[in-house]
CSV table of C-alpha atoms (C1' of nucleotides) in Angstrom, one decimal:
chain,number,residue,atom,x,y,z
A,1,UNK,CA,0.0,0.0,0.0
A,2,UNK,CA,1.5,3.3,-1.1
A,3,UNK,CA,1.5,6.3,1.1
A,4,UNK,CA,-0.9,8.8,-0.3
A,5,UNK,CA,-0.7,12.5,-1.2
A,6,UNK,CA,-2.8,13.4,1.8
A,7,UNK,CA,-0.2,11.7,4.1
A,8,UNK,CA,2.4,14.1,2.6
A,9,UNK,CA,0.1,17.1,2.9
A,10,UNK,CA,0.8,17.4,6.6
A,11,UNK,CA,3.5,19.5,8.3
A,12,UNK,CA,6.9,18.2,7.2
A,13,UNK,CA,8.0,17.7,10.8
A,14,UNK,CA,5.1,15.4,11.3
A,15,UNK,CA,5.7,13.6,8.0
A,16,UNK,CA,9.4,13.2,8.8
A,17,UNK,CA,8.6,11.4,12.1
A,18,UNK,CA,5.8,9.2,10.7
A,19,UNK,CA,8.0,8.2,7.7
A,20,UNK,CA,10.3,6.2,9.9
A,21,UNK,CA,9.8,2.5,9.6
A,22,UNK,CA,8.1,2.7,6.2
A,23,UNK,CA,9.7,1.2,3.1
A,24,UNK,CA,11.2,3.3,0.3
A,25,UNK,CA,10.9,1.5,-3.0
A,26,UNK,CA,12.4,2.2,-6.4
A,27,UNK,CA,11.4,-0.1,-9.3
A,28,UNK,CA,13.9,-0.1,-12.1
A,29,UNK,CA,13.5,-2.4,-15.1
A,30,UNK,CA,11.3,-4.8,-13.1
A,31,UNK,CA,13.8,-5.0,-10.4
A,32,UNK,CA,13.1,-3.6,-6.9
A,33,UNK,CA,15.4,-1.7,-4.6
A,34,UNK,CA,13.7,-1.4,-1.2
A,35,UNK,CA,14.6,-0.4,2.3
A,36,UNK,CA,13.2,0.6,5.7
A,37,UNK,CA,13.5,4.3,6.2
A,38,UNK,CA,15.6,4.8,9.4
A,39,UNK,CA,16.5,8.4,9.4
A,40,UNK,CA,14.8,11.6,8.2
A,41,UNK,CA,14.9,15.4,8.5
A,42,UNK,CA,12.3,18.0,7.9
A,43,UNK,CA,12.8,21.4,6.2
A,44,UNK,CA,10.3,24.1,6.4
A,45,UNK,CA,9.3,27.5,4.9
A,46,UNK,CA,11.1,30.8,4.9
A,47,UNK,CA,11.1,30.9,8.8
A,48,UNK,CA,13.4,27.9,8.7
A,49,UNK,CA,16.9,29.3,8.1
A,50,UNK,CA,18.2,25.9,7.2
A,51,UNK,CA,15.7,25.4,4.4
A,52,UNK,CA,16.3,26.1,0.7
A,53,UNK,CA,13.0,28.0,1.0
A,54,UNK,CA,14.6,30.6,3.2
A,55,UNK,CA,15.6,32.6,0.1
A,56,UNK,CA,12.0,32.7,-1.3
A,57,UNK,CA,11.1,31.1,-4.6
A,58,UNK,CA,14.0,30.3,-7.0
A,59,UNK,CA,14.1,28.1,-10.0
A,60,UNK,CA,15.6,25.3,-8.0
A,61,UNK,CA,13.4,25.4,-4.9
A,62,UNK,CA,10.1,26.4,-6.4
A,63,UNK,CA,9.1,22.7,-6.2
A,64,UNK,CA,9.1,23.1,-2.4
A,65,UNK,CA,6.1,25.3,-2.7
A,66,UNK,CA,4.4,22.8,-4.9
A,67,UNK,CA,2.1,19.9,-4.1
A,68,UNK,CA,2.8,17.2,-1.6
A,69,UNK,CA,4.2,13.9,-2.8
A,70,UNK,CA,6.6,15.3,-5.4
A,71,UNK,CA,10.3,14.3,-5.3
A,72,UNK,CA,12.8,17.0,-4.9
A,73,UNK,CA,16.3,15.8,-5.9
A,74,UNK,CA,19.1,18.3,-5.9
A,75,UNK,CA,22.8,18.2,-6.4
A,76,UNK,CA,25.3,19.1,-3.7
A,77,UNK,CA,29.1,19.4,-3.2
A,78,UNK,CA,29.4,18.6,-6.9
A,79,UNK,CA,29.3,15.0,-5.9
A,80,UNK,CA,25.9,13.8,-4.6
A,81,UNK,CA,22.2,14.0,-5.1
A,82,UNK,CA,19.9,14.2,-2.1
A,83,UNK,CA,16.4,12.8,-2.0
A,84,UNK,CA,13.5,14.8,-0.5
A,85,UNK,CA,9.8,14.5,-0.6
A,86,UNK,CA,7.6,17.6,-0.8
A,87,UNK,CA,5.2,18.0,2.1
A,88,UNK,CA,2.5,20.4,3.4
A,89,UNK,CA,-0.2,22.2,1.5
A,90,UNK,CA,0.5,23.7,-1.9
A,91,UNK,CA,1.9,27.2,-1.6
A,92,UNK,CA,3.5,26.4,1.8
A,93,UNK,CA,7.1,25.3,1.5
A,94,UNK,CA,8.1,22.1,3.2
A,95,UNK,CA,10.1,18.9,2.5
A,96,UNK,CA,11.5,15.8,4.2
A,97,UNK,CA,15.0,14.6,3.5
A,98,UNK,CA,15.4,10.9,3.5
A,99,UNK,CA,18.8,10.4,5.1
A,100,UNK,CA,19.2,6.6,5.7
A,101,UNK,CA,17.6,3.3,5.0
A,102,UNK,CA,18.1,-0.3,5.7
A,103,UNK,CA,18.1,-2.1,2.4
A,104,UNK,CA,15.8,-5.1,2.3
A,105,UNK,CA,15.6,-5.9,-1.4
A,106,UNK,CA,17.9,-5.4,-4.4
A,107,UNK,CA,21.1,-5.3,-2.4
A,108,UNK,CA,23.2,-6.3,-5.4
A,109,UNK,CA,21.7,-3.6,-7.6
A,110,UNK,CA,22.3,-1.0,-4.8
A,111,UNK,CA,25.9,-2.1,-4.7
A,112,UNK,CA,26.2,-1.7,-8.5
A,113,UNK,CA,24.8,1.8,-8.2
A,114,UNK,CA,27.2,2.7,-5.4
A,115,UNK,CA,30.1,1.5,-7.5
A,116,UNK,CA,29.4,4.3,-10.0
A,117,UNK,CA,30.8,6.9,-7.6
A,118,UNK,CA,34.4,7.0,-6.5
A,119,UNK,CA,33.4,9.0,-3.5
A,120,UNK,CA,31.7,6.3,-1.5
A,121,UNK,CA,33.0,3.2,0.1
A,122,UNK,CA,31.0,0.1,-0.3
A,123,UNK,CA,30.5,-1.7,2.9
A,124,UNK,CA,27.7,-3.3,4.9
A,125,UNK,CA,25.9,0.1,5.2
A,126,UNK,CA,24.6,0.7,1.7
A,127,UNK,CA,22.3,3.6,2.3
A,128,UNK,CA,23.5,5.5,5.4
A,129,UNK,CA,23.5,9.2,4.8
A,130,UNK,CA,21.5,11.1,2.1
A,131,UNK,CA,24.3,11.0,-0.5
A,132,UNK,CA,24.8,7.3,-0.4
A,133,UNK,CA,21.1,6.6,0.0
A,134,UNK,CA,20.2,8.4,-3.2
A,135,UNK,CA,23.0,6.7,-5.1
A,136,UNK,CA,22.2,3.3,-3.8
A,137,UNK,CA,18.5,3.7,-4.8
A,138,UNK,CA,19.5,5.0,-8.2
A,139,UNK,CA,17.8,8.4,-7.6
A,140,UNK,CA,19.3,11.4,-9.4
A,141,UNK,CA,18.3,14.6,-11.1
A,142,UNK,CA,16.2,12.7,-13.6
A,143,UNK,CA,13.8,11.9,-10.8
A,144,UNK,CA,13.4,15.5,-9.7
A,145,UNK,CA,9.7,16.5,-9.9
A,146,UNK,CA,8.6,12.9,-10.0
A,147,UNK,CA,5.3,12.1,-8.3
A,148,UNK,CA,5.5,9.2,-5.8
A,149,UNK,CA,1.9,8.9,-4.8
A,150,UNK,CA,0.3,8.0,-8.2
A,151,UNK,CA,-0.8,4.5,-9.0
A,152,UNK,CA,2.0,3.9,-11.6
A,153,UNK,CA,4.9,5.6,-9.9
A,154,UNK,CA,8.1,3.7,-9.9
A,155,UNK,CA,9.3,5.4,-6.7
A,156,UNK,CA,7.1,5.3,-3.7
A,157,UNK,CA,6.8,4.7,0.0
A,158,UNK,CA,5.1,1.5,1.2
A,159,UNK,CA,3.3,1.5,4.4
A,160,UNK,CA,5.0,-0.6,7.1
A,161,UNK,CA,4.1,0.0,10.7
A,162,UNK,CA,6.0,-1.6,13.5
A,163,UNK,CA,7.1,-0.7,17.0
A,164,UNK,CA,10.3,1.2,17.7
A,165,UNK,CA,11.6,4.1,19.7
A,166,UNK,CA,12.2,7.4,17.9
A,167,UNK,CA,15.1,9.7,18.7
A,168,UNK,CA,14.8,13.4,17.9
A,169,UNK,CA,17.9,15.5,17.4
A,170,UNK,CA,19.2,18.6,15.6
A,171,UNK,CA,19.7,18.4,11.9
A,172,UNK,CA,23.1,17.5,10.3
A,173,UNK,CA,25.2,20.0,8.4
A,174,UNK,CA,23.2,23.2,9.1
A,175,UNK,CA,25.4,25.1,11.5
A,176,UNK,CA,24.9,28.2,9.4
A,177,UNK,CA,21.2,28.2,10.2
A,178,UNK,CA,21.5,30.5,13.3
A,179,UNK,CA,18.7,29.9,15.8
A,180,UNK,CA,17.2,27.2,13.6
A,181,UNK,CA,20.2,24.9,13.7
A,182,UNK,CA,19.2,23.3,16.9
A,183,UNK,CA,15.6,22.7,16.0
A,184,UNK,CA,14.9,19.0,16.8
A,185,UNK,CA,13.8,18.1,13.3
A,186,UNK,CA,15.9,15.1,12.7
A,187,UNK,CA,14.4,11.7,13.5
A,188,UNK,CA,15.8,8.3,13.6
A,189,UNK,CA,15.0,4.8,14.8
A,190,UNK,CA,16.7,4.1,18.1
A,191,UNK,CA,19.5,1.4,18.1
A,192,UNK,CA,19.3,1.0,14.3
A,193,UNK,CA,22.7,0.2,12.6
A,194,UNK,CA,22.1,2.3,9.6
A,195,UNK,CA,22.1,5.8,11.2
A,196,UNK,CA,24.6,8.1,9.6
A,197,UNK,CA,25.6,9.9,12.8
A,198,UNK,CA,24.8,9.5,16.5
B,1,DA,C1',28.9,33.2,-19.4
B,2,DC,C1',31.0,32.5,-14.7
B,3,DA,C1',32.1,32.6,-9.9
B,4,DT,C1',30.6,30.5,-5.8
B,5,DG,C1',29.4,27.4,-2.3
B,6,DG,C1',27.3,23.4,-0.4
B,7,DA,C1',20.8,19.4,3.7
B,8,DT,C1',28.4,15.0,2.2
B,9,DT,C1',31.7,11.4,2.8
B,10,DC,C1',35.7,9.4,4.4
B,11,DG,C1',39.9,9.1,6.9
B,12,DC,C1',42.9,10.8,10.2
B,13,DT,C1',43.6,12.5,15.1
C,1,DG,C1',36.0,16.3,16.2
C,2,DC,C1',38.1,18.2,12.0
C,3,DG,C1',39.3,19.1,7.4
C,4,DA,C1',40.2,18.0,2.6
C,5,DA,C1',38.4,16.3,-1.6
C,6,DT,C1',35.7,17.5,-5.5
C,7,DC,C1',32.8,19.8,-9.1
C,8,DC,C1',28.0,20.5,-10.7
C,9,DA,C1',24.2,23.5,-10.8
C,10,DT,C1',22.4,27.5,-9.2
C,11,DG,C1',22.0,32.3,-9.0
C,12,DT,C1',23.7,36.3,-10.5
C,13,DT,C1',26.3,39.2,-14.1
DNA sequence: ACATGGATTCGCT
DNA sequence: GCGAATCCATGTT
């Protein structure tokens, strides 16, 4: 069962927390890469000084103001693509960054994808950290703007509820964000091995 | 056209 | 905990 557009239409902070434990799936040429989402972060509107939306609407970030359930994939450090899902109501900027997952299907394909980059080391943890996750799942700029809640979408989140403890901390890599840098908008599954940083 | 910087990763201390 | 590597795409001329 795919997560719906109405699920993503909520406040990104709520979506980020609720996303934990669900399954991220990418179907490529009839092969599936899937993994349990173990770590997320939420980014808000122009009041969030860590969000791309803080500069107002630009060509790159306009999608953040668009409808929920769209994929926002952008390039960073000249090296990686990061995978986000647009949240909240249309017109209100918001997104959730998928930071880590525990691969459950398509491990070999994920390894092949990781091997395409000389900047990652291939080890047991195939999708820890947003750069590696995007690479492992084969998500890049071609998937930007893709809708993940339609019936025929190749990328989607599958509902998977189970019991675990959630840890909330400050987001990673946003020291520049002044008073917003300590907002507890990063969520991860307690005691999970795939978390990028403690 | 072009200068700039970054929601990272890895390896060393 | 820190810093280098690395380079594309964005945002601004």
